[in-house]
C-alpha cells in the first residue's frame, strides 16, 4: 500500500490564491502552495492509497522536523507506518 503525506498543506490559508492555488501576494513559504492539490490528484489515481494531510500551519510547526514528532500529524503517520501495510511513503512538497 502507498501512503501519501502532505506535511505543509496549510502554509497560509488566509492568503488569496489563483485558480491553481498559487498565492496572489508575497508569502513566507512559497514552496508548499500546491502540495495538497497535487497529493489529492495523486491519491485519486492510486487505488487504495492512504492520504494524510497536516492541518496545522507550518508557522506553528514544520511537519518534517524533529520537533514535530509529538504532533497529531506525525503520530498518525507513525501509527500507519507501524501497521506494516505500507510499501512506499510519498511525502509531497511543491
Short mmCIF file of C-alpha atoms in Angstrom, two decimals:
data_model
loop_
_atom_site.label_atom_id
_atom_site.label_comp_id
_atom_site.label_asym_id
_atom_site.label_seq_id
_atom_site.Cartn_x
_atom_site.Cartn_y
_atom_site.Cartn_z
CA UNK A 1 0.00 0.00 0.00
CA UNK A 2 1.14 3.58 -0.66
CA UNK A 3 0.98 6.35 1.93
CA UNK A 4 0.86 9.94 0.63
CA UNK A 5 1.69 12.62 3.19
CA UNK A 6 1.49 16.40 2.97
CA UNK A 7 3.35 17.95 5.92
CA UNK A 8 2.90 21.57 4.81
CA UNK A 9 -0.58 21.71 3.35
CA UNK A 10 -1.67 24.74 5.35
CA UNK A 11 1.01 27.41 4.90
CA UNK A 12 -1.25 30.46 4.74
CA UNK A 13 -4.97 29.74 4.36
CA UNK A 14 -5.82 33.43 4.75
CA UNK A 15 -3.88 34.45 1.62
CA UNK A 16 -5.88 34.71 -1.62
CA UNK A 17 -4.89 32.25 -4.34
CA UNK A 18 -5.32 31.96 -8.10
CA UNK A 19 -7.15 29.10 -9.83
CA UNK A 20 -4.31 26.58 -9.36
CA UNK A 21 -3.54 27.54 -5.78
CA UNK A 22 -0.58 29.88 -6.14
CA UNK A 23 -0.55 32.94 -3.86
CA UNK A 24 -1.64 36.29 -5.23
CA UNK A 25 0.57 38.14 -2.73
CA UNK A 26 4.03 37.78 -1.20
CA UNK A 27 4.37 34.80 1.18
CA UNK A 28 6.98 33.43 3.57
CA UNK A 29 6.94 29.83 2.26
CA UNK A 30 6.24 29.69 -1.46
CA UNK A 31 7.27 26.03 -1.74
CA UNK A 32 4.07 24.43 -0.43
CA UNK A 33 1.22 26.19 -2.20
CA UNK A 34 0.12 23.34 -4.44
CA UNK A 35 1.29 20.31 -2.44
CA UNK A 36 -2.20 19.47 -1.15
CA UNK A 37 -3.70 19.86 -4.62
CA UNK A 38 -1.01 17.58 -6.13
CA UNK A 39 -1.39 15.00 -3.36
CA UNK A 40 -5.16 14.82 -3.77
CA UNK A 41 -4.77 14.29 -7.53
CA UNK A 42 -2.19 11.53 -6.96
CA UNK A 43 -4.38 9.89 -4.30
CA UNK A 44 -7.29 9.70 -6.78
CA UNK A 45 -5.03 7.98 -9.32
CA UNK A 46 -3.54 5.38 -6.94
CA UNK A 47 -6.15 2.85 -5.83
CA UNK A 48 -6.15 2.00 -2.11
CA UNK A 49 -3.60 4.70 -1.27
CA UNK A 50 -3.78 6.49 2.08
CA UNK A 51 -3.69 10.29 2.19
CA UNK A 52 -2.57 12.12 5.35
CA UNK A 53 -2.64 15.93 5.29
CA UNK A 54 -1.34 18.22 8.02
CA UNK A 55 -3.97 20.68 9.16
CA UNK A 56 -1.51 22.85 11.09
CA UNK A 57 0.08 25.96 9.64
CA UNK A 58 3.81 25.42 9.12
CA UNK A 59 4.45 28.62 11.08
CA UNK A 60 3.36 26.62 14.15
CA UNK A 61 5.36 23.50 13.28
CA UNK A 62 7.13 22.02 10.28
CA UNK A 63 5.74 18.51 9.86
CA UNK A 64 9.09 17.13 8.67
CA UNK A 65 11.20 18.40 11.55
CA UNK A 66 12.26 16.60 14.72
CA UNK A 67 10.27 18.98 16.93
CA UNK A 68 7.02 17.86 15.26
CA UNK A 69 7.33 14.20 16.33
CA UNK A 70 4.78 14.62 19.14
CA UNK A 71 2.14 16.31 16.95
CA UNK A 72 -1.06 14.55 15.85
CA UNK A 73 0.09 14.61 12.22
CA UNK A 74 3.35 12.78 12.93
CA UNK A 75 1.79 10.39 15.46
CA UNK A 76 -0.76 9.42 12.82
CA UNK A 77 1.97 8.84 10.22
CA UNK A 78 3.91 6.73 12.67
CA UNK A 79 0.85 4.64 13.54
CA UNK A 80 0.14 3.98 9.86
CA UNK A 81 3.78 3.14 9.10
CA UNK A 82 3.95 0.71 12.03
CA UNK A 83 0.87 -1.12 10.74
CA UNK A 84 3.15 -2.98 8.36
CA UNK A 85 0.92 -2.44 5.35
CA UNK A 86 2.86 0.47 3.81
CA UNK A 87 5.30 -0.32 0.99
CA UNK A 88 6.03 3.25 -0.06
CA UNK A 89 5.74 6.72 1.50
CA UNK A 90 5.39 9.68 -0.85
CA UNK A 91 5.95 12.95 1.03
CA UNK A 92 4.52 15.71 -1.18
CA UNK A 93 6.04 19.17 -1.41
CA UNK A 94 5.55 21.64 -4.22
#
